[in-house]
mmCIF file of N, CA, C and O in Angstrom:
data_model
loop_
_atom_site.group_PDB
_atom_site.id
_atom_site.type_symbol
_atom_site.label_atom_id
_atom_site.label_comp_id
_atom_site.label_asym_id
_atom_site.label_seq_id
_atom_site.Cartn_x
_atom_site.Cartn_y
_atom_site.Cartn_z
ATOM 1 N N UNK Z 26 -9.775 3.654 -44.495
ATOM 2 C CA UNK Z 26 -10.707 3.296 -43.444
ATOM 3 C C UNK Z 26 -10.179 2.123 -42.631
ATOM 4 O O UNK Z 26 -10.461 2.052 -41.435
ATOM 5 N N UNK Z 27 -9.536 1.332 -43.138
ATOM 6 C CA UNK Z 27 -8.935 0.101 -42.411
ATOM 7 C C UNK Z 27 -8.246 0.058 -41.830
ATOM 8 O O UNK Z 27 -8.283 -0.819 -40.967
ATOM 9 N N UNK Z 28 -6.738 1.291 -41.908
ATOM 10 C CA UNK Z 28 -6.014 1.586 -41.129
ATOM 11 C C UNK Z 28 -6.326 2.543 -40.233
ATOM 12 O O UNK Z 28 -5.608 2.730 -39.251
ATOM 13 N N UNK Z 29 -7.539 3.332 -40.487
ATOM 14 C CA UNK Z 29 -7.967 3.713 -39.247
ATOM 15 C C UNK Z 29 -8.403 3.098 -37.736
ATOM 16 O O UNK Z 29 -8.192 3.371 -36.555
ATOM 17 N N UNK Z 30 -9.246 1.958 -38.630
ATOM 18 C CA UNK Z 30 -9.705 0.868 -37.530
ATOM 19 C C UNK Z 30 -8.364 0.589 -36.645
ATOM 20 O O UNK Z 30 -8.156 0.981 -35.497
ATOM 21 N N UNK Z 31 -7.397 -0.291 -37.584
ATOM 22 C CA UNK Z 31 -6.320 -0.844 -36.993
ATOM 23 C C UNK Z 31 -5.780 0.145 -36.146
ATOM 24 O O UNK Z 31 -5.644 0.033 -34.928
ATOM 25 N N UNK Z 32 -5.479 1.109 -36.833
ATOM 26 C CA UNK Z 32 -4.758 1.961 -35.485
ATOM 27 C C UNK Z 32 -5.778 2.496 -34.135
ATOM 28 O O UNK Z 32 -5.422 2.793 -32.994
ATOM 29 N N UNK Z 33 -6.859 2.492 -34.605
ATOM 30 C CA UNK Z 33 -8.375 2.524 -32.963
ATOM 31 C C UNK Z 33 -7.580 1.667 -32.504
ATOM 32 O O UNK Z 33 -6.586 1.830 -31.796
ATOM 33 N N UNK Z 34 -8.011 0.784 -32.899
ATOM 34 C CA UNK Z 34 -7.472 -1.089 -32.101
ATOM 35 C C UNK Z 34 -6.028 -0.905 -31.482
ATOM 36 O O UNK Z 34 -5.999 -0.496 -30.321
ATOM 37 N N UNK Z 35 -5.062 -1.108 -31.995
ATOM 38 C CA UNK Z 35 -3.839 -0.677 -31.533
ATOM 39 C C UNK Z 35 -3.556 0.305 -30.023
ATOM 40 O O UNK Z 35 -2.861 0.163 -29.017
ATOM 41 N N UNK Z 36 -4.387 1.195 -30.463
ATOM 42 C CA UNK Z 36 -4.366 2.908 -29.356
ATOM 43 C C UNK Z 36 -5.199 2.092 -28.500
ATOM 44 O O UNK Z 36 -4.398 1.522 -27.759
ATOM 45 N N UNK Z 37 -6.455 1.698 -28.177
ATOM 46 C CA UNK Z 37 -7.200 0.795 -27.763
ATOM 47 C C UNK Z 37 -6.259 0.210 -26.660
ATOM 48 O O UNK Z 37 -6.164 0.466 -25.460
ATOM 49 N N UNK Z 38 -5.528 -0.753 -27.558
ATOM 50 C CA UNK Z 38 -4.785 -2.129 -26.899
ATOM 51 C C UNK Z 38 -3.909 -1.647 -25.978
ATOM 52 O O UNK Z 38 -3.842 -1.938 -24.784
ATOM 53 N N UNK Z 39 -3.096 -0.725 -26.744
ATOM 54 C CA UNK Z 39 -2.313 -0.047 -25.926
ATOM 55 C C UNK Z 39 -2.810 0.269 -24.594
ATOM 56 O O UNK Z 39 -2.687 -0.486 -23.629
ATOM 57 N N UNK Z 40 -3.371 1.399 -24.573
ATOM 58 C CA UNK Z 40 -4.151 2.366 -23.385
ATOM 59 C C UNK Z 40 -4.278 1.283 -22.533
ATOM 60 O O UNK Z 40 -3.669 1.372 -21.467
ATOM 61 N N UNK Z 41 -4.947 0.241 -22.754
ATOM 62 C CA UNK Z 41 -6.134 -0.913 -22.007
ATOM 63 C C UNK Z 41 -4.536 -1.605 -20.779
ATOM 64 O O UNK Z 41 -4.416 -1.666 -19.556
ATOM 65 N N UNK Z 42 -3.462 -2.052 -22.130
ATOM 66 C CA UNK Z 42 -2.050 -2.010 -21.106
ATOM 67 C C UNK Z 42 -1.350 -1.173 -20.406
ATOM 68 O O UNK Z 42 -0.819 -1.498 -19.344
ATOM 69 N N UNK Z 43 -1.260 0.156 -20.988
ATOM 70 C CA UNK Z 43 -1.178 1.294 -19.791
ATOM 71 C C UNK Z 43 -1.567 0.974 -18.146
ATOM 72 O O UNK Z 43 -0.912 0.786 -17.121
ATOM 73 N N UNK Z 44 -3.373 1.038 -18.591
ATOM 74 C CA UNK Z 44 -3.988 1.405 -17.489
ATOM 75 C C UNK Z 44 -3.423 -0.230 -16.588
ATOM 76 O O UNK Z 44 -2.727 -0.434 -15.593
ATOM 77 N N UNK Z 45 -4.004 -0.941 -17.362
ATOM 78 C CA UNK Z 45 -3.498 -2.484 -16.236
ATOM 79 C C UNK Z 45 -1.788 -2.202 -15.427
ATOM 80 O O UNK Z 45 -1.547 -2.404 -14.237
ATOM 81 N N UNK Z 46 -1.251 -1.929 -15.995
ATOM 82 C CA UNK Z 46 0.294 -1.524 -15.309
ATOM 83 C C UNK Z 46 0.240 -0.746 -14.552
ATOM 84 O O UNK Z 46 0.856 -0.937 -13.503
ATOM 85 N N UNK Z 47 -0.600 0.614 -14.756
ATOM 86 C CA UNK Z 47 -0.850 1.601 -13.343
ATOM 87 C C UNK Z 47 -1.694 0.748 -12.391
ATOM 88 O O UNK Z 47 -1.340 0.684 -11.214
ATOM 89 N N UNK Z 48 -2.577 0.211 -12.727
ATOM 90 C CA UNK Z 48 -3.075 -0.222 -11.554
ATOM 91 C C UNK Z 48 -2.319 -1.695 -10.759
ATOM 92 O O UNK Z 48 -2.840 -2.069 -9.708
ATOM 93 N N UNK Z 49 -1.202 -2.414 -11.265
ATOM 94 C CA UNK Z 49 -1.043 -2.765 -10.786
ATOM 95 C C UNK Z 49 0.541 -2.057 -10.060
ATOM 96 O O UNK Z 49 1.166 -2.454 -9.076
ATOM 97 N N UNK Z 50 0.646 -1.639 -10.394
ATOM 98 C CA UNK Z 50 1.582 -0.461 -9.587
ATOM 99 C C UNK Z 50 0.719 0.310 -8.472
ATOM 100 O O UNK Z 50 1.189 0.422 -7.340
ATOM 101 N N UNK Z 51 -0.330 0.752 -8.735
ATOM 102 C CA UNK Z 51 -0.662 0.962 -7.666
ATOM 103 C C UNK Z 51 -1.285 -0.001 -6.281
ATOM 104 O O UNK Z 51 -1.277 0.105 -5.054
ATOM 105 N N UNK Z 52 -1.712 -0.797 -7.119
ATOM 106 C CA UNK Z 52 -1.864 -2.463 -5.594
ATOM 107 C C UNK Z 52 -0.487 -2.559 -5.428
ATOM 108 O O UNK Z 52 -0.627 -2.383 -4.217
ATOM 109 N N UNK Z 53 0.579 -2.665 -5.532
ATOM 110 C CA UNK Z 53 1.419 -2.603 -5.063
ATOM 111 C C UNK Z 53 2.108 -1.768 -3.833
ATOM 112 O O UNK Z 53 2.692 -2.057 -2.788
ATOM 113 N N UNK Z 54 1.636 -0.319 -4.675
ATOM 114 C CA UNK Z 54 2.193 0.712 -3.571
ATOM 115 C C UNK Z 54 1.304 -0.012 -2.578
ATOM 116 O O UNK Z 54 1.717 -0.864 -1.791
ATOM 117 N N UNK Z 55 -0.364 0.535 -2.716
ATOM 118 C CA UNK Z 55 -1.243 0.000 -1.594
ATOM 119 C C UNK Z 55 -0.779 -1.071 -0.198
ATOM 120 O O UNK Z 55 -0.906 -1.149 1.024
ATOM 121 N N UNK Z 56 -0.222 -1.723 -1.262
ATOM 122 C CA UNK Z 56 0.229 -2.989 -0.287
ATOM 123 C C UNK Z 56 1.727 -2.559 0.784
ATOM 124 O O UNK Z 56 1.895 -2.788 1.982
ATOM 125 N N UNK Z 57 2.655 -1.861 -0.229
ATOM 126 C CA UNK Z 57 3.727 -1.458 0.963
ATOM 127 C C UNK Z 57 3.145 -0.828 2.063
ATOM 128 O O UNK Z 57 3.318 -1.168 3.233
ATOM 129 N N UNK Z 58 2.151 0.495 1.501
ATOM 130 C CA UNK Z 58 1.816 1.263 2.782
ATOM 131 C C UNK Z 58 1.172 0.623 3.720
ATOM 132 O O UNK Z 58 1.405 0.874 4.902
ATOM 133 N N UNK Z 59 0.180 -0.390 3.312
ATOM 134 C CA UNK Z 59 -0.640 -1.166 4.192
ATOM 135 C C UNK Z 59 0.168 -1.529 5.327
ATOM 136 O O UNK Z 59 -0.143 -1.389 6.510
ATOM 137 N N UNK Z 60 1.609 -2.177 4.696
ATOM 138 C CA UNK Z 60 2.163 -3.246 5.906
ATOM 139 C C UNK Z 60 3.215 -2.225 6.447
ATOM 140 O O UNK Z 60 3.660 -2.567 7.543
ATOM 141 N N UNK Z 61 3.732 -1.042 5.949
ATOM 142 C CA UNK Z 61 4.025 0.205 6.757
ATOM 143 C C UNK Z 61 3.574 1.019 7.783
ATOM 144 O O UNK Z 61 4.380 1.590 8.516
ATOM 145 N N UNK Z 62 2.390 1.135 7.916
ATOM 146 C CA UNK Z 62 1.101 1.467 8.506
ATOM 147 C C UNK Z 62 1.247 0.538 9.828
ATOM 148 O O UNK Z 62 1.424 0.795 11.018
ATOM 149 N N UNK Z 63 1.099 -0.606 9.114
ATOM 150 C CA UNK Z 63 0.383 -2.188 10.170
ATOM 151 C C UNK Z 63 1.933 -1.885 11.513
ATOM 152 O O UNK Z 63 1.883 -1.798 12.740
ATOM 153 N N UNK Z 64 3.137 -1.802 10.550
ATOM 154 C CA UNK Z 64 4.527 -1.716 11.546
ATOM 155 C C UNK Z 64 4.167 -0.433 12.437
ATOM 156 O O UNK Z 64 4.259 -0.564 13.657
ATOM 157 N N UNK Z 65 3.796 0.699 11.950
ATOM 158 C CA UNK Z 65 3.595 1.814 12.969
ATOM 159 C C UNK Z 65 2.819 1.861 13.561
ATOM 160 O O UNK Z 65 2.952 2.773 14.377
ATOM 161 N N UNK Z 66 1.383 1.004 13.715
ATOM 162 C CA UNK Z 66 0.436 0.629 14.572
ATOM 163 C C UNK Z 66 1.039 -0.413 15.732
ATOM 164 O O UNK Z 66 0.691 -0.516 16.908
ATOM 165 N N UNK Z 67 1.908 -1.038 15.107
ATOM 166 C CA UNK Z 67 2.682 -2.152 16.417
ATOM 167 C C UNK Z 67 3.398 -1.474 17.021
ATOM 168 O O UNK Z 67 3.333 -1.566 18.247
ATOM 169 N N UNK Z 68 4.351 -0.538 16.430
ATOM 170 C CA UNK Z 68 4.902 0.376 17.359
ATOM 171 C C UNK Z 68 4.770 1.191 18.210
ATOM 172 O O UNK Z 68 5.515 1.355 19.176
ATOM 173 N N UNK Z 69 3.614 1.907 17.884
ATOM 174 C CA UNK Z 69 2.633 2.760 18.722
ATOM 175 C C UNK Z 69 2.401 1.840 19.937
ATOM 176 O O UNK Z 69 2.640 2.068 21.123
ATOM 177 N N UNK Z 70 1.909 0.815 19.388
ATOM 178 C CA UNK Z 70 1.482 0.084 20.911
ATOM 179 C C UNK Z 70 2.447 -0.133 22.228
ATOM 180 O O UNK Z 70 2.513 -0.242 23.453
ATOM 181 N N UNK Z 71 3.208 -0.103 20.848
ATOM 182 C CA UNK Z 71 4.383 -1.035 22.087
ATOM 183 C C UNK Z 71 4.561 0.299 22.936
ATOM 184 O O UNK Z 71 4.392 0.016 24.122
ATOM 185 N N UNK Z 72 4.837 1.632 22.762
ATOM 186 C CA UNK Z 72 5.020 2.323 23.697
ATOM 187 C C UNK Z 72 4.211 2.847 24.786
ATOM 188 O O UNK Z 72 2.987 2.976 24.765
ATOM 189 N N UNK Z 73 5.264 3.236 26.057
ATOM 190 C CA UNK Z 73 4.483 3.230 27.276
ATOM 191 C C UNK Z 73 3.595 4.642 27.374
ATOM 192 O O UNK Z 73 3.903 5.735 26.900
ATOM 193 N N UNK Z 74 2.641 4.358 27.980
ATOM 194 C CA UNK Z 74 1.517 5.830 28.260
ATOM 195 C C UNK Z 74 2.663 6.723 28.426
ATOM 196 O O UNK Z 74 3.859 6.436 28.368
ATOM 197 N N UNK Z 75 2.112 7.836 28.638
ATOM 198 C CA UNK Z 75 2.893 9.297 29.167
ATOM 199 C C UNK Z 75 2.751 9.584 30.223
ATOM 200 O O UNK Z 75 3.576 10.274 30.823
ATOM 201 N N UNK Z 76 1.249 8.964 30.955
ATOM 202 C CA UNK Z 76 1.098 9.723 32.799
ATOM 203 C C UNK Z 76 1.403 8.576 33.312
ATOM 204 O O UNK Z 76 1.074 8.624 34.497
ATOM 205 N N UNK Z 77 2.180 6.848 32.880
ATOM 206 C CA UNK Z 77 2.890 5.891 33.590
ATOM 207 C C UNK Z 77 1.710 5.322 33.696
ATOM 208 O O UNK Z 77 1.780 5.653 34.879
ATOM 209 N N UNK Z 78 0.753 4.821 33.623
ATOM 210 C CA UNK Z 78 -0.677 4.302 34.569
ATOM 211 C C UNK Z 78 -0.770 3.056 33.623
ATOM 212 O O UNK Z 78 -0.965 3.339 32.441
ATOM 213 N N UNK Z 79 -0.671 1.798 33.916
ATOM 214 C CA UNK Z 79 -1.118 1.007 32.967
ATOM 215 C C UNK Z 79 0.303 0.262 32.584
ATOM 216 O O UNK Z 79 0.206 -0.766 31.913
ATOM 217 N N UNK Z 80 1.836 0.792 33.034
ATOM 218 C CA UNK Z 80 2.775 0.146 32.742
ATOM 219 C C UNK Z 80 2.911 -1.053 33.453
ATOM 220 O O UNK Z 80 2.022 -1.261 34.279
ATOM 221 N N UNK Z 81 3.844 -1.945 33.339
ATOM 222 C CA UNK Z 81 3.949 -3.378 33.582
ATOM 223 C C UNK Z 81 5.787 -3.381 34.401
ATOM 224 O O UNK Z 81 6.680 -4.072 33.909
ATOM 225 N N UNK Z 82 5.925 -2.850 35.149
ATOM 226 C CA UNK Z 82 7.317 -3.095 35.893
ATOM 227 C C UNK Z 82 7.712 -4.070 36.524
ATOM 228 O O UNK Z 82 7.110 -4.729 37.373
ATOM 229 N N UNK Z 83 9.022 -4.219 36.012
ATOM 230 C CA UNK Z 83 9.434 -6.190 36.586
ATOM 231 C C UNK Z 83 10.075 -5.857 37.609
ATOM 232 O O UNK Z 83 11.142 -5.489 37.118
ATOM 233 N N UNK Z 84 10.159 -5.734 38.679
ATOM 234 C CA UNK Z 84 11.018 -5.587 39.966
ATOM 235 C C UNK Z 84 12.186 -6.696 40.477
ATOM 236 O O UNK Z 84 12.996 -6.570 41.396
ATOM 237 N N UNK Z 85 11.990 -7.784 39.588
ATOM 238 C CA UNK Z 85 13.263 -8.505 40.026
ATOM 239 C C UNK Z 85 14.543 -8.505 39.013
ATOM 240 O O UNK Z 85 15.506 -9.273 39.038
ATOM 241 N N UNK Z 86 14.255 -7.314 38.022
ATOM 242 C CA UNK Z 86 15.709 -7.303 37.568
ATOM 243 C C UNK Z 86 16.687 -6.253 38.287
ATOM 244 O O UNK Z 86 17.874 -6.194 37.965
#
């Protein structure tokens, strides 16, 4: 009966560290895509419309 307990506990302990490591693997990923995302939202911006309306042309270069 005692080494049953112990090994609950153990499998327990274990699992409980599993799961904490996936999840912090996954805040992680979270976080690359976030600031992957954030870069392709700046990029998007930066480009010019398609029907020209709204662009900014410097005429003295």
């Amino acid at each position: 009966m005692e080494m049953e307990i112990a090994s609950l506990s153990m499998s327990m302990a274990m699992s409980n560290a599993q799961n904490g490591l996936a999840v912090g693997i996954l805040k992680k990923t979270m976080d690359a895509s976030e600031q992957s995302m954030e870069a392709i939202t700046e990029m998007l911006d930066s480009l010019p419309s398609p029907d020209g309306k709204g662009q900014i042309l410097d005429v003295r270069v």
